[in-house]
Tab-separated table of C-alpha atoms in Angstrom:
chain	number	residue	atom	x	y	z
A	1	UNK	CA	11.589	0.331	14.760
A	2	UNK	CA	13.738	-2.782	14.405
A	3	UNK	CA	15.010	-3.242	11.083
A	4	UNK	CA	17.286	-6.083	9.276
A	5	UNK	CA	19.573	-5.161	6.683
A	6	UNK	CA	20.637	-7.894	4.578
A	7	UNK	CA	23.367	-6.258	1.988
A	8	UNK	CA	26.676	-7.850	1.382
A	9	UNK	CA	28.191	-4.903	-0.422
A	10	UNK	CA	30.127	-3.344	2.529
A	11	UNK	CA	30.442	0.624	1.752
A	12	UNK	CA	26.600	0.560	1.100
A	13	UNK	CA	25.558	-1.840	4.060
A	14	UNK	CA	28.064	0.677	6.366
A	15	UNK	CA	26.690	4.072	4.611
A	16	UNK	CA	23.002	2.350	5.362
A	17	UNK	CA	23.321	1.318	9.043
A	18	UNK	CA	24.864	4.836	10.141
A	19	UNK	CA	22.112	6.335	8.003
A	20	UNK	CA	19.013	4.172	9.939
A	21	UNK	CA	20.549	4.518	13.633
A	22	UNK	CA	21.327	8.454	13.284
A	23	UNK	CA	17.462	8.126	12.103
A	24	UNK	CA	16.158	6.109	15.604
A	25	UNK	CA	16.035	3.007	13.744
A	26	UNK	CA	17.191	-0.306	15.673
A	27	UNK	CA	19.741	-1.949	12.947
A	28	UNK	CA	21.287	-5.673	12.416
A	29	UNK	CA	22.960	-6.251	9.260
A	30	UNK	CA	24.078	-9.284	7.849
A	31	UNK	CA	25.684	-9.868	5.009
A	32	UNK	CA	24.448	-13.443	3.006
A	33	UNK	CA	21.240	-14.525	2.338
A	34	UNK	CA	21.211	-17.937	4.379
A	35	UNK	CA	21.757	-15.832	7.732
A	36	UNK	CA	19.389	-13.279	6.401
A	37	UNK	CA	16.850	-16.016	6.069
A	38	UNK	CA	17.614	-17.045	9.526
A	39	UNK	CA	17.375	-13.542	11.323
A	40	UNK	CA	14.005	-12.772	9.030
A	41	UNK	CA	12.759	-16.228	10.820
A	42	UNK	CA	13.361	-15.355	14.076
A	43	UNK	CA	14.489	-12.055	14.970
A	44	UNK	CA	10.990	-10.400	15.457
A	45	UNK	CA	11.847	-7.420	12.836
A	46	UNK	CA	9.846	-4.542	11.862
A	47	UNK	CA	10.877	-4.410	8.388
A	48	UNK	CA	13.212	-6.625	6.558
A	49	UNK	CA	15.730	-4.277	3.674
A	50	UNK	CA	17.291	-7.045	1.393
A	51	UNK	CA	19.246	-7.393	-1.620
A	52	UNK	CA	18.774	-9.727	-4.586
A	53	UNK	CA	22.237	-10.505	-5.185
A	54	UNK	CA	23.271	-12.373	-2.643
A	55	UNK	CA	25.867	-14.996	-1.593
A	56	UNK	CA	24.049	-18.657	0.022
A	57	UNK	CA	20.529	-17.402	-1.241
A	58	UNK	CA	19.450	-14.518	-3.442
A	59	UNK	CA	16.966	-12.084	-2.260
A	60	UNK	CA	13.869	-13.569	-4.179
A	61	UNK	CA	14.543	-16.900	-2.274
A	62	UNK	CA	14.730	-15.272	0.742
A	63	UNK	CA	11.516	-13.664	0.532
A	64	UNK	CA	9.891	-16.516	-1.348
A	65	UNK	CA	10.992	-18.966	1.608
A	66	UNK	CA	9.261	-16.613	4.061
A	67	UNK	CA	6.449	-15.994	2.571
A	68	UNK	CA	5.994	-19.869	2.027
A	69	UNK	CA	6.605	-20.177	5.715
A	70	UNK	CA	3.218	-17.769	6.232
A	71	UNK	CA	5.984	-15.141	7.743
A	72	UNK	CA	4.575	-12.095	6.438
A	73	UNK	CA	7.294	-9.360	7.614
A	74	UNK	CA	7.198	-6.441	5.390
A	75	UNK	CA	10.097	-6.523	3.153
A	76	UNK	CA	11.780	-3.962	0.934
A	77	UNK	CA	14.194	-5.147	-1.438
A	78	UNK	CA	17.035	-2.851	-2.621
A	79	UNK	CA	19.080	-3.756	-5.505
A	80	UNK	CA	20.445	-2.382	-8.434
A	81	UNK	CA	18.336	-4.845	-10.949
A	82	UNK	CA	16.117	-2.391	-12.559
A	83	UNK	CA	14.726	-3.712	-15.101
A	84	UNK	CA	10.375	-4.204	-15.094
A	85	UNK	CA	10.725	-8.411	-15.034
A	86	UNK	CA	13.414	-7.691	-12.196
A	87	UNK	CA	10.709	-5.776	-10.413
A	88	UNK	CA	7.868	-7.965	-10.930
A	89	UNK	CA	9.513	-10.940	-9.712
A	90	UNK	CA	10.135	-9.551	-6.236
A	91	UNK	CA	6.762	-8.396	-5.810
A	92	UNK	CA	5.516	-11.510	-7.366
A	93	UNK	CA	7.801	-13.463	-5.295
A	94	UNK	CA	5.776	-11.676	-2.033
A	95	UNK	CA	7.869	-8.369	-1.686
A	96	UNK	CA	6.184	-5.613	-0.438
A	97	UNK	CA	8.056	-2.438	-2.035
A	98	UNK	CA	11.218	-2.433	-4.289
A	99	UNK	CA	13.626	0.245	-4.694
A	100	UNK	CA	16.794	0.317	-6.605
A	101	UNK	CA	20.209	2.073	-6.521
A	102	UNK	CA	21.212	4.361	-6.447
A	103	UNK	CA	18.630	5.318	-4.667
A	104	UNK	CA	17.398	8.832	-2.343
A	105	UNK	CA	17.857	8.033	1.648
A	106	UNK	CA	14.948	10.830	1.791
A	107	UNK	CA	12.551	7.921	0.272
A	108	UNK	CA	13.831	5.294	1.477
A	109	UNK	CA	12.842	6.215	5.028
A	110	UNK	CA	9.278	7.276	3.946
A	111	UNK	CA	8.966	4.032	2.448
A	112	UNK	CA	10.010	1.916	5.036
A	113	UNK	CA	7.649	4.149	7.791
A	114	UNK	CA	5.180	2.943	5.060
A	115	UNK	CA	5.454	-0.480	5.369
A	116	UNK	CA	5.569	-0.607	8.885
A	117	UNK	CA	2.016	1.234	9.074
A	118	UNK	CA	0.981	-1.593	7.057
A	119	UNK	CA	-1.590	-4.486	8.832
A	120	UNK	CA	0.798	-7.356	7.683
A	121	UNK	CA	-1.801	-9.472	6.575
A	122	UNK	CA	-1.566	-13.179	4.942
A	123	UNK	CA	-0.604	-13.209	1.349
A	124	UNK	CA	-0.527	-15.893	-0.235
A	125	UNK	CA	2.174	-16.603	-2.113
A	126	UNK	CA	-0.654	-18.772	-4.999
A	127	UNK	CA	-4.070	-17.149	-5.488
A	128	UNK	CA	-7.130	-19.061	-5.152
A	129	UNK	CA	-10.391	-17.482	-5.934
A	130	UNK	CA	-13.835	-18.581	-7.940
A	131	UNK	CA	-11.863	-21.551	-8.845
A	132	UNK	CA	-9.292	-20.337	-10.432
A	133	UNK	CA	-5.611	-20.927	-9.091
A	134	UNK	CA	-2.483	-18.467	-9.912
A	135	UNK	CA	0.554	-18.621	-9.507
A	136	UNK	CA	2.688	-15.533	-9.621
A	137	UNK	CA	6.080	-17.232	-9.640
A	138	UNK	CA	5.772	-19.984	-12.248
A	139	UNK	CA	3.178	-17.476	-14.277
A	140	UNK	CA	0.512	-20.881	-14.544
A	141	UNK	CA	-2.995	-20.062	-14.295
A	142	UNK	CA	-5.710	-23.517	-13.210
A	143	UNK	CA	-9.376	-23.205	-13.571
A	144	UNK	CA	-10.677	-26.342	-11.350
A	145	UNK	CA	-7.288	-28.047	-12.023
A	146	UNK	CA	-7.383	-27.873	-15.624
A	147	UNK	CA	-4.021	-25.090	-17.378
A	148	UNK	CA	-5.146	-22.475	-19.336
A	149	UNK	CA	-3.078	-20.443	-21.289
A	150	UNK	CA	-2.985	-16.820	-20.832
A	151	UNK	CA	-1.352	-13.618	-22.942
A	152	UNK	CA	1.340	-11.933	-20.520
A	153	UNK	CA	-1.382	-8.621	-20.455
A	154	UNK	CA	-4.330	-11.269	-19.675
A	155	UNK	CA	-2.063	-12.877	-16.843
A	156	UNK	CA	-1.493	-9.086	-15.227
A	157	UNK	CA	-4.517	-8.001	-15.589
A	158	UNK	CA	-6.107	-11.595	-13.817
A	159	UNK	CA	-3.271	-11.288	-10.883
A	160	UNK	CA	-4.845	-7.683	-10.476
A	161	UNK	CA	-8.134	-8.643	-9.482
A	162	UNK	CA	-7.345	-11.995	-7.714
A	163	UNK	CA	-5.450	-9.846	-5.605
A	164	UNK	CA	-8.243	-7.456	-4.834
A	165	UNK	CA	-10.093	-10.298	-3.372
A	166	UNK	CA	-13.964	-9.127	-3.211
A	167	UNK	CA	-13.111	-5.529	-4.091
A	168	UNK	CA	-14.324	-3.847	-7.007
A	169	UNK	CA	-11.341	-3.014	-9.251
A	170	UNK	CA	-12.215	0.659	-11.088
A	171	UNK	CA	-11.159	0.531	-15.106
A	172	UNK	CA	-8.870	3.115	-14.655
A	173	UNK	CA	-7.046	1.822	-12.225
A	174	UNK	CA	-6.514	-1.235	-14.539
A	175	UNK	CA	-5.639	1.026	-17.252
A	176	UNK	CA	-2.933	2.329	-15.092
A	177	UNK	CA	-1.671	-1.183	-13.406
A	178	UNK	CA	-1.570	-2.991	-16.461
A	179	UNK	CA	-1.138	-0.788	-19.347
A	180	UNK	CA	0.675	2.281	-17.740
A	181	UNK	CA	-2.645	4.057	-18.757
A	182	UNK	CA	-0.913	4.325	-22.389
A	183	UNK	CA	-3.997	2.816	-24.121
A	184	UNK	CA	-7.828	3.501	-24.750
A	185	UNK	CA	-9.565	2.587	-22.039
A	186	UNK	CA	-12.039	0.124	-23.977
A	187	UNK	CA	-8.981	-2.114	-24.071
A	188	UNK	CA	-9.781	-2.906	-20.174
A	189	UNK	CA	-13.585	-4.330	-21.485
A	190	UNK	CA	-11.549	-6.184	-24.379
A	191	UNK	CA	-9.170	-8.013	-22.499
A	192	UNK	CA	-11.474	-8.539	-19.847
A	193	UNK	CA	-13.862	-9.963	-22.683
A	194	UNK	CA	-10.501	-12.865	-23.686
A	195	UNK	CA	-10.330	-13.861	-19.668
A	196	UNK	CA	-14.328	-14.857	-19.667
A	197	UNK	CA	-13.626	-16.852	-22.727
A	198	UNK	CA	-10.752	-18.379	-20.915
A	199	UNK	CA	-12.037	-19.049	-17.297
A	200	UNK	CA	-16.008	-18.973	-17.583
A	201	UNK	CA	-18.109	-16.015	-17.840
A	202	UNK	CA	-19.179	-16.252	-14.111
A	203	UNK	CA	-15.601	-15.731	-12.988
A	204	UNK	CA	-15.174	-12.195	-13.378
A	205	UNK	CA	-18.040	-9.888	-12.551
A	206	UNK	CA	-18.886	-6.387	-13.596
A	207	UNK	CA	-20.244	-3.724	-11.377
A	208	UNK	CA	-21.589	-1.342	-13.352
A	209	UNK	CA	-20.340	2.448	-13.238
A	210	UNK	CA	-17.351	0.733	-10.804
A	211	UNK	CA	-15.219	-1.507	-12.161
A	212	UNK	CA	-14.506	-5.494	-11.749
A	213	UNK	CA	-14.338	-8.248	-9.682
A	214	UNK	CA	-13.553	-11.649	-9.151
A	215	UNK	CA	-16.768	-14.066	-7.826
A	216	UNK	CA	-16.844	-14.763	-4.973
């Protein structure tokens, strides 16, 4: 497996590279993110590790960039920005997994033979579906051109089954996704309930004893 490190703190980039080759893993680090965005490009990796705080460009560039380039390399950023917003934003960004430090090498493997097993599909950095456009990164939400407005919760839950595509969604697993499955689970019919209002009845279908979908 051929993997680029992009890291620009030394001791961890060193401690990292001895730990992937002693693994079997094929390593090239570099240590900005303009000549990580460059390798990603063009170096036919397996799996891309980057950090977020970077010199030239910051992680969430990087990946953005590819990702608006239709390069779909699986990428794992690894940073020590923990915080939920921090997290979101490189998955919204088009980050496949994030992990932060310190973290366990033990997992870190795992989850990088994880990705790779992956079919690295197209996706699209802006959802498009039943007419309705979304866009992760700037949090705006069109329904045939026209804004709408959405509650943070309605926005999460929305991004949920856009990215599902034509799969039904079970409640619980919104439950979970969007509410940490902390609250009744009549609030998934509720909010549900707001995003009709919002985007048209039609939009968002419900398969009984299931879950939820987005029209086709």
């Amino acid at each position: 497996m051929r993997v680029l490190l992009v890291e620009d703190e030394a001791r961890m980039a060193a401690a990292l590279v001895r730990g992937l080759r002693a693994e079997g893993f094929v390593v090239d680090h570099v240590a900005d993110g303009i000549s990580g965005l460059d390798a990603a490009r063009f170096g036919g990796y397996d799996v891309v590790v980057l950090d977020i705080m970077l010199p030239g460009l910051s992680g969430y560039t990087v990946v953005r960039t590819l990702r608006e380039e239709e390069n779909w390399v699986p990428v794992l950023l690894l940073t020590a920005k923990d915080g939920e917003y921090d997290e979101a934003d490189g998955l919204d960004y088009g980050a496949d997994d994030y992990l932060t430090k310190p973290f366990s090498f033990v997992v870190l493997l795992a989850r990088l033979r994880a990705l790779v097993r992956r079919d690295p599909a197209p996706r699209p950095v802006v959802l498009r579906q039943a007419g309705v456009t979304l866009d992760p990164s700037s949090r705006r939400v069109e329904v045939d051109g026209e804004g709408v407005a959405l509650a943070p919760r309605e926005f999460v839950l929305l991004e949920h089954l856009m990215r599902a595509g034509s799969v039904v969604v079970p409640k619980d697993e919104l439950l979970d996704r969007v509410w940490g499955g902390l609250e009744d689970p009549n609030v998934v019919e509720v909010y549900v309930g707001y995003l009709r209002r919002k985007l048209g009845r039609s939009r968002i279908e419900t398969v009984r004893g299931a879950g939820y979908r987005m029209a086709q």
